[in-house]
PDB file of C-alpha atoms in Angstrom:
ATOM      1  CA  MET F   1      86.706 106.008  98.598  1.00  0.00           C
ATOM      2  CA  SER F   2      85.818 109.048 100.672  1.00  0.00           C
ATOM      3  CA  PRO F   3      83.471 110.617  99.905  1.00  0.00           C
ATOM      4  CA  THR F   4      81.606 107.878  98.057  1.00  0.00           C
ATOM      5  CA  TYR F   5      79.587 108.551  94.933  1.00  0.00           C
ATOM      6  CA  TYR F   6      76.599 108.936  97.267  1.00  0.00           C
ATOM      7  CA  GLY F   7      78.406 111.609  99.290  1.00  0.00           C
ATOM      8  CA  VAL F   8      79.225 109.635 102.449  1.00  0.00           C
ATOM      9  CA  THR F   9      82.685 110.234 103.896  1.00  0.00           C
ATOM     10  CA  SER F  10      84.594 107.681 105.944  1.00  0.00           C
ATOM     11  CA  ASP F  11      86.005 108.288 109.416  1.00  0.00           C
ATOM     12  CA  ILE F  12      89.396 109.173 107.964  1.00  0.00           C
ATOM     13  CA  ALA F  13      90.848 110.269 111.309  1.00  0.00           C
ATOM     14  CA  ALA F  14      90.124 106.875 112.903  1.00  0.00           C
ATOM     15  CA  LEU F  15      91.463 105.016 109.876  1.00  0.00           C
ATOM     16  CA  ALA F  16      94.604 107.158 109.913  1.00  0.00           C
ATOM     17  CA  ASP F  17      95.209 106.365 113.579  1.00  0.00           C
ATOM     18  CA  LEU F  18      94.873 102.628 112.898  1.00  0.00           C
ATOM     19  CA  CYS F  19      97.237 102.770 109.922  1.00  0.00           C
ATOM     20  CA  HIS F  20      99.846 105.003 111.512  1.00  0.00           C
ATOM     21  CA  ALA F  21      99.989 102.883 114.684  1.00  0.00           C
ATOM     22  CA  ARG F  22     101.257 100.116 112.404  1.00  0.00           C
ATOM     23  CA  GLY F  23     103.489 102.304 110.281  1.00  0.00           C
ATOM     24  CA  VAL F  24     101.183 101.962 107.280  1.00  0.00           C
ATOM     25  CA  LEU F  25     100.295 104.745 104.863  1.00  0.00           C
ATOM     26  CA  LEU F  26      96.654 105.747 104.453  1.00  0.00           C
ATOM     27  CA  ILE F  27      95.893 106.461 100.794  1.00  0.00           C
ATOM     28  CA  CYS F  28      92.461 107.923 100.092  1.00  0.00           C
ATOM     29  CA  ASP F  29      90.469 107.962  96.878  1.00  0.00           C
ATOM     30  CA  ALA F  30      88.960 111.415  97.414  1.00  0.00           C
ATOM     31  CA  ALA F  31      87.782 111.816  93.832  1.00  0.00           C
ATOM     32  CA  TRP F  32      84.575 113.633  94.831  1.00  0.00           C
ATOM     33  CA  GLY F  33      86.178 115.668  97.627  1.00  0.00           C
ATOM     34  CA  GLY F  34      88.444 117.995  95.678  1.00  0.00           C
ATOM     35  CA  ALA F  35      86.588 121.155  96.737  1.00  0.00           C
ATOM     36  CA  PHE F  36      86.445 120.292 100.449  1.00  0.00           C
ATOM     37  CA  ALA F  37      89.641 122.184 101.250  1.00  0.00           C
ATOM     38  CA  PHE F  38      88.316 125.414  99.737  1.00  0.00           C
ATOM     39  CA  CYS F  39      85.137 126.012 101.753  1.00  0.00           C
ATOM     40  CA  GLU F  40      84.309 125.837 105.447  1.00  0.00           C
ATOM     41  CA  ALA F  41      80.722 124.857 104.603  1.00  0.00           C
ATOM     42  CA  LEU F  42      82.060 121.548 103.240  1.00  0.00           C
ATOM     43  CA  HIS F  43      83.690 118.791 105.261  1.00  0.00           C
ATOM     44  CA  HIS F  44      87.349 118.604 106.144  1.00  0.00           C
ATOM     45  CA  ASP F  45      89.668 117.393 103.413  1.00  0.00           C
ATOM     46  CA  ALA F  46      91.076 113.852 103.711  1.00  0.00           C
ATOM     47  CA  LEU F  47      94.647 115.133 104.132  1.00  0.00           C
ATOM     48  CA  THR F  48      93.652 117.402 107.025  1.00  0.00           C
ATOM     49  CA  LYS F  49      92.068 114.377 108.724  1.00  0.00           C
ATOM     50  CA  GLY F  50      95.311 112.409 108.623  1.00  0.00           C
ATOM     51  CA  ALA F  51      95.469 110.698 105.224  1.00  0.00           C
ATOM     52  CA  ASP F  52      99.010 110.539 103.827  1.00  0.00           C
ATOM     53  CA  VAL F  53      98.108 110.500 100.125  1.00  0.00           C
ATOM     54  CA  ALA F  54      94.880 111.544  98.420  1.00  0.00           C
ATOM     55  CA  VAL F  55      93.760 111.514  94.808  1.00  0.00           C
ATOM     56  CA  TYR F  56      91.245 114.118  93.611  1.00  0.00           C
ATOM     57  CA  SER F  57      89.258 114.250  90.383  1.00  0.00           C
ATOM     58  CA  LEU F  58      89.146 117.994  89.756  1.00  0.00           C
ATOM     59  CA  HIS F  59      86.976 117.398  86.703  1.00  0.00           C
ATOM     60  CA  LYS F  60      84.182 115.908  88.828  1.00  0.00           C
ATOM     61  CA  THR F  61      83.459 118.878  91.082  1.00  0.00           C
ATOM     62  CA  MET F  62      85.898 121.720  90.410  1.00  0.00           C
ATOM     63  CA  GLY F  63      85.413 122.434  86.713  1.00  0.00           C
ATOM     64  CA  ALA F  64      88.617 121.037  85.210  1.00  0.00           C
ATOM     65  CA  LEU F  65      88.471 119.231  81.885  1.00  0.00           C
ATOM     66  CA  THR F  66      87.615 115.521  81.960  1.00  0.00           C
ATOM     67  CA  GLN F  67      90.573 113.383  83.166  1.00  0.00           C
ATOM     68  CA  GLY F  68      91.942 116.345  85.114  1.00  0.00           C
ATOM     69  CA  SER F  69      93.060 114.964  88.488  1.00  0.00           C
ATOM     70  CA  ALA F  70      95.579 115.663  91.230  1.00  0.00           C
ATOM     71  CA  LEU F  71      97.598 113.450  93.563  1.00  0.00           C
ATOM     72  CA  LEU F  72      98.705 115.110  96.813  1.00  0.00           C
ATOM     73  CA  ALA F  73     100.878 113.778  99.629  1.00  0.00           C
ATOM     74  CA  ARG F  74     101.987 114.989 103.034  1.00  0.00           C
ATOM     75  CA  GLY F  75     103.603 113.715 106.212  1.00  0.00           C
ATOM     76  CA  ALA F  76     106.808 111.995 107.231  1.00  0.00           C
ATOM     77  CA  LEU F  77     105.623 108.509 106.322  1.00  0.00           C
ATOM     78  CA  VAL F  78     105.514 109.310 102.607  1.00  0.00           C
ATOM     79  CA  ASP F  79     108.729 108.770 100.656  1.00  0.00           C
ATOM     80  CA  GLN F  80     108.020 111.520  98.145  1.00  0.00           C
ATOM     81  CA  GLN F  81     110.955 110.604  95.899  1.00  0.00           C
ATOM     82  CA  ARG F  82     109.716 107.031  95.634  1.00  0.00           C
ATOM     83  CA  LEU F  83     106.174 108.285  95.009  1.00  0.00           C
ATOM     84  CA  TRP F  84     107.421 110.521  92.206  1.00  0.00           C
ATOM     85  CA  MET F  85     109.393 107.687  90.620  1.00  0.00           C
ATOM     86  CA  ALA F  86     106.357 105.392  90.760  1.00  0.00           C
ATOM     87  CA  TYR F  87     104.218 108.107  89.216  1.00  0.00           C
ATOM     88  CA  GLU F  88     106.682 108.586  86.359  1.00  0.00           C
ATOM     89  CA  LEU F  89     106.353 104.899  85.454  1.00  0.00           C
ATOM     90  CA  TYR F  90     102.778 105.622  84.351  1.00  0.00           C
ATOM     91  CA  GLU F  91     103.096 109.222  83.174  1.00  0.00           C
ATOM     92  CA  THR F  92     102.700 109.777  79.447  1.00  0.00           C
ATOM     93  CA  THR F  93     105.382 111.582  77.488  1.00  0.00           C
ATOM     94  CA  SER F  94     102.598 113.446  75.667  1.00  0.00           C
ATOM     95  CA  PRO F  95     100.417 115.047  78.359  1.00  0.00           C
ATOM     96  CA  SER F  96      97.349 117.038  77.368  1.00  0.00           C
ATOM     97  CA  VAL F  97      98.220 120.707  77.708  1.00  0.00           C
ATOM     98  CA  PRO F  98      94.534 121.803  77.749  1.00  0.00           C
ATOM     99  CA  ILE F  99      93.863 119.440  80.685  1.00  0.00           C
ATOM    100  CA  LEU F 100      96.914 120.717  82.573  1.00  0.00           C
ATOM    101  CA  ALA F 101      95.859 124.309  81.929  1.00  0.00           C
ATOM    102  CA  SER F 102      92.344 123.561  83.167  1.00  0.00           C
ATOM    103  CA  LEU F 103      93.796 122.122  86.380  1.00  0.00           C
ATOM    104  CA  ASP F 104      95.684 125.347  87.009  1.00  0.00           C
ATOM    105  CA  ALA F 105      92.589 127.419  86.233  1.00  0.00           C
ATOM    106  CA  ALA F 106      90.338 125.343  88.499  1.00  0.00           C
ATOM    107  CA  ARG F 107      92.854 125.478  91.357  1.00  0.00           C
ATOM    108  CA  ARG F 108      93.247 129.253  91.079  1.00  0.00           C
ATOM    109  CA  ASP F 109      89.506 129.826  90.791  1.00  0.00           C
ATOM    110  CA  HIS F 110      88.925 127.857  93.974  1.00  0.00           C
ATOM    111  CA  ALA F 111      91.795 129.501  95.826  1.00  0.00           C
ATOM    112  CA  VAL F 112      90.307 132.928  95.044  1.00  0.00           C
ATOM    113  CA  ASP F 113      86.542 132.320  95.111  1.00  0.00           C
ATOM    114  CA  GLY F 114      86.043 128.802  96.448  1.00  0.00           C
ATOM    115  CA  GLU F 115      84.496 129.845  99.767  1.00  0.00           C
ATOM    116  CA  ALA F 116      81.771 131.999  98.222  1.00  0.00           C
ATOM    117  CA  THR F 117      81.186 129.647  95.274  1.00  0.00           C
ATOM    118  CA  TRP F 118      80.601 126.574  97.402  1.00  0.00           C
ATOM    119  CA  ARG F 119      78.544 128.366 100.052  1.00  0.00           C
ATOM    120  CA  ARG F 120      76.127 129.264  97.270  1.00  0.00           C
ATOM    121  CA  THR F 121      76.194 125.667  96.059  1.00  0.00           C
ATOM    122  CA  VAL F 122      75.525 124.244  99.543  1.00  0.00           C
ATOM    123  CA  ALA F 123      72.624 126.676  99.972  1.00  0.00           C
ATOM    124  CA  ARG F 124      71.197 125.582  96.625  1.00  0.00           C
ATOM    125  CA  ALA F 125      71.432 121.924  97.686  1.00  0.00           C
ATOM    126  CA  ALA F 126      69.636 122.766 100.936  1.00  0.00           C
ATOM    127  CA  ALA F 127      66.861 124.396  98.926  1.00  0.00           C
ATOM    128  CA  LEU F 128      66.530 121.237  96.834  1.00  0.00           C
ATOM    129  CA  ARG F 129      66.358 119.054  99.957  1.00  0.00           C
ATOM    130  CA  ALA F 130      63.602 121.252 101.370  1.00  0.00           C
ATOM    131  CA  ARG F 131      61.543 121.051  98.171  1.00  0.00           C
ATOM    132  CA  LEU F 132      61.942 117.294  97.810  1.00  0.00           C
ATOM    133  CA  SER F 133      61.158 116.623 101.463  1.00  0.00           C
ATOM    134  CA  GLY F 134      57.664 117.945 100.832  1.00  0.00           C
ATOM    135  CA  ILE F 135      56.906 115.249  98.242  1.00  0.00           C
ATOM    136  CA  GLU F 136      55.064 112.327  99.828  1.00  0.00           C
ATOM    137  CA  GLY F 137      56.495 108.951  98.905  1.00  0.00           C
ATOM    138  CA  ILE F 138      60.172 109.869  98.591  1.00  0.00           C
ATOM    139  CA  ARG F 139      62.791 110.139 101.313  1.00  0.00           C
ATOM    140  CA  ILE F 140      66.049 112.097 101.403  1.00  0.00           C
ATOM    141  CA  LEU F 141      69.211 110.653 102.972  1.00  0.00           C
ATOM    142  CA  GLU F 142      70.105 112.768 106.013  1.00  0.00           C
ATOM    143  CA  PRO F 143      73.231 112.938 108.238  1.00  0.00           C
ATOM    144  CA  TRP F 144      71.554 110.851 110.952  1.00  0.00           C
ATOM    145  CA  ASP F 145      71.117 107.975 108.475  1.00  0.00           C
ATOM    146  CA  ILE F 146      74.845 107.293 108.061  1.00  0.00           C
ATOM    147  CA  PRO F 147      77.334 105.514 110.365  1.00  0.00           C
ATOM    148  CA  ARG F 148      78.806 107.303 113.349  1.00  0.00           C
ATOM    149  CA  GLY F 149      82.078 109.025 112.476  1.00  0.00           C
ATOM    150  CA  SER F 150      81.017 109.506 108.852  1.00  0.00           C
ATOM    151  CA  GLN F 151      79.762 112.717 107.294  1.00  0.00           C
ATOM    152  CA  LEU F 152      77.442 113.537 104.405  1.00  0.00           C
ATOM    153  CA  ASP F 153      78.473 115.833 101.574  1.00  0.00           C
ATOM    154  CA  PRO F 154      75.638 118.401 101.596  1.00  0.00           C
ATOM    155  CA  THR F 155      75.812 118.844  97.821  1.00  0.00           C
ATOM    156  CA  LYS F 156      74.848 115.216  97.167  1.00  0.00           C
ATOM    157  CA  VAL F 157      71.082 114.741  97.500  1.00  0.00           C
ATOM    158  CA  LEU F 158      70.253 111.021  97.615  1.00  0.00           C
ATOM    159  CA  ILE F 159      66.570 110.356  96.932  1.00  0.00           C
ATOM    160  CA  ASP F 160      65.090 107.056  98.159  1.00  0.00           C
ATOM    161  CA  VAL F 161      62.172 106.107  95.885  1.00  0.00           C
ATOM    162  CA  SER F 162      61.662 102.564  97.218  1.00  0.00           C
ATOM    163  CA  ALA F 163      58.341 103.459  98.879  1.00  0.00           C
ATOM    164  CA  LEU F 164      56.915 104.177  95.421  1.00  0.00           C
ATOM    165  CA  GLY F 165      57.504 100.536  94.466  1.00  0.00           C
ATOM    166  CA  VAL F 166      59.163 101.420  91.160  1.00  0.00           C
ATOM    167  CA  SER F 167      62.717 101.306  89.885  1.00  0.00           C
ATOM    168  CA  GLY F 168      64.989 104.308  90.238  1.00  0.00           C
ATOM    169  CA  TYR F 169      66.321 103.467  86.786  1.00  0.00           C
ATOM    170  CA  ALA F 170      62.798 103.781  85.377  1.00  0.00           C
ATOM    171  CA  ILE F 171      62.168 107.138  87.065  1.00  0.00           C
ATOM    172  CA  ASP F 172      65.513 108.396  85.744  1.00  0.00           C
ATOM    173  CA  ASP F 173      64.522 107.416  82.199  1.00  0.00           C
ATOM    174  CA  TRP F 174      61.077 108.994  82.616  1.00  0.00           C
ATOM    175  CA  LEU F 175      62.583 112.278  83.853  1.00  0.00           C
ATOM    176  CA  ASN F 176      64.883 112.309  80.839  1.00  0.00           C
ATOM    177  CA  VAL F 177      62.117 111.688  78.317  1.00  0.00           C
ATOM    178  CA  HIS F 178      59.356 113.853  79.793  1.00  0.00           C
ATOM    179  CA  HIS F 179      61.266 116.657  81.547  1.00  0.00           C
ATOM    180  CA  ARG F 180      64.686 116.607  79.860  1.00  0.00           C
ATOM    181  CA  LEU F 181      66.379 116.075  83.210  1.00  0.00           C
ATOM    182  CA  CYS F 182      69.226 113.703  84.024  1.00  0.00           C
ATOM    183  CA  VAL F 183      70.332 112.921  87.581  1.00  0.00           C
ATOM    184  CA  GLY F 184      73.850 112.012  88.650  1.00  0.00           C
ATOM    185  CA  LEU F 185      73.024 108.325  88.998  1.00  0.00           C
ATOM    186  CA  SER F 186      70.150 105.953  89.521  1.00  0.00           C
ATOM    187  CA  ASP F 187      69.843 102.444  90.902  1.00  0.00           C
ATOM    188  CA  ALA F 188      67.028 100.070  91.773  1.00  0.00           C
ATOM    189  CA  ARG F 189      65.890 102.185  94.722  1.00  0.00           C
ATOM    190  CA  HIS F 190      67.517 105.596  94.441  1.00  0.00           C
ATOM    191  CA  LEU F 191      68.184 108.721  92.446  1.00  0.00           C
ATOM    192  CA  LEU F 192      71.179 110.928  93.189  1.00  0.00           C
ATOM    193  CA  ALA F 193      70.985 114.641  92.457  1.00  0.00           C
ATOM    194  CA  THR F 194      74.460 116.171  92.342  1.00  0.00           C
ATOM    195  CA  VAL F 195      74.339 119.898  93.008  1.00  0.00           C
ATOM    196  CA  SER F 196      77.395 121.543  91.465  1.00  0.00           C
ATOM    197  CA  VAL F 197      78.781 125.030  90.986  1.00  0.00           C
ATOM    198  CA  GLY F 198      76.849 125.172  87.713  1.00  0.00           C
ATOM    199  CA  THR F 199      73.461 124.236  89.208  1.00  0.00           C
ATOM    200  CA  THR F 200      70.950 127.099  89.068  1.00  0.00           C
ATOM    201  CA  ALA F 201      67.846 127.905  91.111  1.00  0.00           C
ATOM    202  CA  GLY F 202      65.871 127.020  87.997  1.00  0.00           C
ATOM    203  CA  ASP F 203      67.466 123.558  87.947  1.00  0.00           C
ATOM    204  CA  VAL F 204      66.378 123.009  91.550  1.00  0.00           C
ATOM    205  CA  ARG F 205      62.793 124.040  90.815  1.00  0.00           C
ATOM    206  CA  ALA F 206      62.691 121.919  87.650  1.00  0.00           C
ATOM    207  CA  LEU F 207      63.821 118.708  89.390  1.00  0.00           C
ATOM    208  CA  ALA F 208      61.443 119.160  92.320  1.00  0.00           C
ATOM    209  CA  LYS F 209      58.534 119.874  89.963  1.00  0.00           C
ATOM    210  CA  ALA F 210      59.363 116.892  87.738  1.00  0.00           C
ATOM    211  CA  LEU F 211      59.581 114.455  90.650  1.00  0.00           C
ATOM    212  CA  ALA F 212      56.328 115.766  92.098  1.00  0.00           C
ATOM    213  CA  ASP F 213      54.735 115.223  88.687  1.00  0.00           C
ATOM    214  CA  CYS F 214      56.055 111.653  88.518  1.00  0.00           C
ATOM    215  CA  VAL F 215      54.821 110.792  92.019  1.00  0.00           C
ATOM    216  CA  ALA F 216      51.400 112.316  91.371  1.00  0.00           C
ATOM    217  CA  GLN F 217      50.937 110.298  88.176  1.00  0.00           C
ATOM    218  CA  LEU F 218      52.054 107.093  89.902  1.00  0.00           C
ATOM    219  CA  ARG F 219      49.577 107.611  92.730  1.00  0.00           C
ATOM    220  CA  LYS F 220      46.713 108.321  90.319  1.00  0.00           C
ATOM    221  CA  GLY F 221      47.512 105.197  88.310  1.00  0.00           C
ATOM    222  CA  GLU F 222      48.228 107.312  85.235  1.00  0.00           C
ATOM    223  CA  LEU F 223      51.824 106.102  85.014  1.00  0.00           C
ATOM    224  CA  THR F 224      53.234 102.568  85.029  1.00  0.00           C
ATOM    225  CA  LEU F 225      56.960 102.042  85.545  1.00  0.00           C
ATOM    226  CA  THR F 226      59.133  98.976  86.110  1.00  0.00           C
ATOM    227  CA  THR F 227      58.918  97.742  89.691  1.00  0.00           C
ATOM    228  CA  ALA F 228      61.954  96.957  91.816  1.00  0.00           C
ATOM    229  CA  SER F 229      60.376  95.297  94.821  1.00  0.00           C
ATOM    230  CA  ASP F 230      61.938  91.891  94.151  1.00  0.00           C
ATOM    231  CA  ALA F 231      65.443  93.051  93.213  1.00  0.00           C
ATOM    232  CA  PRO F 232      68.045  91.310  95.441  1.00  0.00           C
ATOM    233  CA  ARG F 233      70.155  93.509  97.693  1.00  0.00           C
ATOM    234  CA  LEU F 234      73.859  94.100  97.170  1.00  0.00           C
ATOM    235  CA  LYS F 235      74.629  92.566 100.565  1.00  0.00           C
ATOM    236  CA  THR F 236      73.616  89.151  99.195  1.00  0.00           C
ATOM    237  CA  LEU F 237      76.791  89.042  97.063  1.00  0.00           C
ATOM    238  CA  THR F 238      79.972  87.312  98.222  1.00  0.00           C
ATOM    239  CA  THR F 239      83.437  86.890  96.726  1.00  0.00           C
ATOM    240  CA  GLU F 240      85.084  83.499  96.311  1.00  0.00           C
ATOM    241  CA  MET F 241      88.229  83.386  94.175  1.00  0.00           C
ATOM    242  CA  VAL F 242      88.815  79.896  92.776  1.00  0.00           C
ATOM    243  CA  ALA F 243      91.317  80.619  89.988  1.00  0.00           C
ATOM    244  CA  ALA F 244      94.159  83.027  89.320  1.00  0.00           C
ATOM    245  CA  PRO F 245      92.767  86.119  87.536  1.00  0.00           C
ATOM    246  CA  ALA F 246      95.358  85.848  84.743  1.00  0.00           C
ATOM    247  CA  ASP F 247      94.571  82.162  84.139  1.00  0.00           C
ATOM    248  CA  ALA F 248      90.844  82.904  83.911  1.00  0.00           C
ATOM    249  CA  PHE F 249      91.299  85.930  81.668  1.00  0.00           C
ATOM    250  CA  PHE F 250      93.811  84.455  79.203  1.00  0.00           C
ATOM    251  CA  GLY F 251      92.637  80.839  79.224  1.00  0.00           C
ATOM    252  CA  ALA F 252      89.970  79.092  77.171  1.00  0.00           C
ATOM    253  CA  VAL F 253      86.603  80.804  77.573  1.00  0.00           C
ATOM    254  CA  GLU F 254      82.995  80.527  76.467  1.00  0.00           C
ATOM    255  CA  ARG F 255      79.903  82.680  76.671  1.00  0.00           C
ATOM    256  CA  VAL F 256      77.179  81.655  79.084  1.00  0.00           C
ATOM    257  CA  ALA F 257      73.732  83.138  79.655  1.00  0.00           C
ATOM    258  CA  PRO F 258      73.591  84.674  83.152  1.00  0.00           C
ATOM    259  CA  GLU F 259      70.749  82.344  84.089  1.00  0.00           C
ATOM    260  CA  ASP F 260      73.045  79.357  83.381  1.00  0.00           C
ATOM    261  CA  ALA F 261      76.183  80.778  84.987  1.00  0.00           C
ATOM    262  CA  THR F 262      75.758  79.532  88.552  1.00  0.00           C
ATOM    263  CA  GLY F 263      78.911  77.693  89.602  1.00  0.00           C
ATOM    264  CA  ARG F 264      80.948  78.927  86.631  1.00  0.00           C
ATOM    265  CA  ILE F 265      84.149  80.978  86.869  1.00  0.00           C
ATOM    266  CA  ALA F 266      84.052  84.534  85.566  1.00  0.00           C
ATOM    267  CA  ALA F 267      86.564  85.487  82.869  1.00  0.00           C
ATOM    268  CA  GLU F 268      85.739  89.193  82.630  1.00  0.00           C
ATOM    269  CA  ILE F 269      85.052  92.151  84.890  1.00  0.00           C
ATOM    270  CA  VAL F 270      81.356  92.844  85.429  1.00  0.00           C
ATOM    271  CA  ALA F 271      81.105  96.373  86.790  1.00  0.00           C
ATOM    272  CA  PRO F 272      77.772  98.229  87.005  1.00  0.00           C
ATOM    273  CA  ALA F 273      78.232 101.964  86.527  1.00  0.00           C
ATOM    274  CA  PRO F 274      78.041 104.339  88.128  1.00  0.00           C
ATOM    275  CA  PRO F 275      80.043 103.918  90.244  1.00  0.00           C
ATOM    276  CA  GLY F 276      81.856 101.241  88.202  1.00  0.00           C
ATOM    277  CA  VAL F 277      82.698  98.939  91.117  1.00  0.00           C
ATOM    278  CA  PRO F 278      83.253  95.322  89.936  1.00  0.00           C
ATOM    279  CA  ARG F 279      80.755  92.740  91.141  1.00  0.00           C
ATOM    280  CA  LEU F 280      82.578  89.931  89.327  1.00  0.00           C
ATOM    281  CA  VAL F 281      86.260  89.677  88.381  1.00  0.00           C
ATOM    282  CA  PRO F 282      88.225  87.029  86.448  1.00  0.00           C
ATOM    283  CA  GLY F 283      88.794  83.960  88.606  1.00  0.00           C
ATOM    284  CA  GLN F 284      85.739  84.527  90.807  1.00  0.00           C
ATOM    285  CA  ARG F 285      83.055  81.882  91.223  1.00  0.00           C
ATOM    286  CA  ILE F 286      79.623  83.005  90.035  1.00  0.00           C
ATOM    287  CA  ASP F 287      77.058  82.080  92.679  1.00  0.00           C
ATOM    288  CA  ALA F 288      73.288  81.911  92.367  1.00  0.00           C
ATOM    289  CA  GLU F 289      73.127  85.232  94.216  1.00  0.00           C
ATOM    290  CA  HIS F 290      75.250  86.896  91.516  1.00  0.00           C
ATOM    291  CA  VAL F 291      72.971  85.488  88.830  1.00  0.00           C
ATOM    292  CA  ALA F 292      69.838  86.734  90.601  1.00  0.00           C
ATOM    293  CA  TRP F 293      71.333  90.172  91.285  1.00  0.00           C
ATOM    294  CA  LEU F 294      72.675  90.748  87.763  1.00  0.00           C
ATOM    295  CA  SER F 295      69.607  89.347  85.980  1.00  0.00           C
ATOM    296  CA  ALA F 296      67.210  91.467  88.029  1.00  0.00           C
ATOM    297  CA  ARG F 297      69.199  94.647  87.497  1.00  0.00           C
ATOM    298  CA  ARG F 298      69.701  93.948  83.814  1.00  0.00           C
ATOM    299  CA  ASP F 299      65.927  93.846  83.470  1.00  0.00           C
ATOM    300  CA  LEU F 300      65.610  97.066  85.503  1.00  0.00           C
ATOM    301  CA  GLY F 301      68.003  98.911  83.201  1.00  0.00           C
ATOM    302  CA  ILE F 302      71.442  98.628  84.787  1.00  0.00           C
ATOM    303  CA  PHE F 303      74.419  99.974  82.828  1.00  0.00           C
ATOM    304  CA  LEU F 304      77.525  97.769  82.779  1.00  0.00           C
ATOM    305  CA  LEU F 305      80.915  99.337  82.200  1.00  0.00           C
ATOM    306  CA  ASP F 306      82.275  98.031  78.862  1.00  0.00           C
ATOM    307  CA  PRO F 307      80.851  94.474  78.907  1.00  0.00           C
ATOM    308  CA  THR F 308      82.325  92.106  76.347  1.00  0.00           C
ATOM    309  CA  ASP F 309      78.740  91.393  75.271  1.00  0.00           C
ATOM    310  CA  PRO F 310      77.038  94.789  74.710  1.00  0.00           C
ATOM    311  CA  THR F 311      73.608  93.105  74.829  1.00  0.00           C
ATOM    312  CA  GLN F 312      74.333  91.949  78.419  1.00  0.00           C
ATOM    313  CA  ARG F 313      72.784  88.577  77.561  1.00  0.00           C
ATOM    314  CA  THR F 314      75.939  86.523  78.181  1.00  0.00           C
ATOM    315  CA  ILE F 315      78.884  86.473  80.573  1.00  0.00           C
ATOM    316  CA  ARG F 316      82.422  85.529  79.536  1.00  0.00           C
ATOM    317  CA  CYS F 317      83.283  82.435  81.610  1.00  0.00           C
ATOM    318  CA  VAL F 318      86.147  79.969  81.874  1.00  0.00           C
ATOM    319  CA  ALA F 319      85.452  77.126  79.455  1.00  0.00           C
ATOM    320  CA  ALA F 320      84.099  73.979  81.028  1.00  0.00           C
ATOM    321  CA  SER F 321      86.671  71.178  81.132  1.00  0.00           C
ATOM    322  CA  GLY F 322      85.965  67.988  79.295  1.00  0.00           C
TER     323      GLY F 322
END
């Protein structure tokens, strides 16, 4: 994925060189980068960096209706007839005309006014960064924080709240209840403010004021929120497949409390969202690290994408033999 949900782009040019030297296509999930090609203030589009195929979610950043996306291809390595045939295998015979119309409208709007629209948006994001940088106790992700060769989408403002010692999930909930604000995502240590073409100067002032209010109350001891200091890091998780996914999914199963799931085999997808990336898949062994990570984040307020147990108190596992 480039850019990621957090706004970090990969070194597409280097990846393209590696792939093309081996005659392999580079296909990029550029869901959040649809507007890049329409404004010089944004980063270069994945296709201009050498990707052969890219998928864009125009509904995420460009104003199309939800589910409005585009798949684009270029270059001699792409067999466009084969790509079209593969696409038709999944295409519905009853497409949504309103979604298709919104794709055309969003594309035209960006072709005509994209440069000016996104320059205003980038400037608004810069104003938000400046306001937030003045709040003691929070830190903003900057271009020098990311790997060499990567770039940072200037419209994604990632706010590190770990120095406050409280959960990003808890701050997100507090902002919603007390200031009627909702950020793009939250996790144990961060908030992500997504500045879009619809973000106003008033929105920028409101978020900065609300976060300053939250920090001030925390420092005065007037506010108590869930802490996240002991939450295990994502890097502690590993992947060990011990059964075929189909066998685990369709075989005999039972529900197990996460605290008792160490050593068991997962029989469902466990995907915290956003961004909805699976941490467990059918056929994968559940290690103690998975149990610690999921239990801690469940208590912090994590949102799982369509769990089979809506209470998040059990995990669907392969039934124990014997």
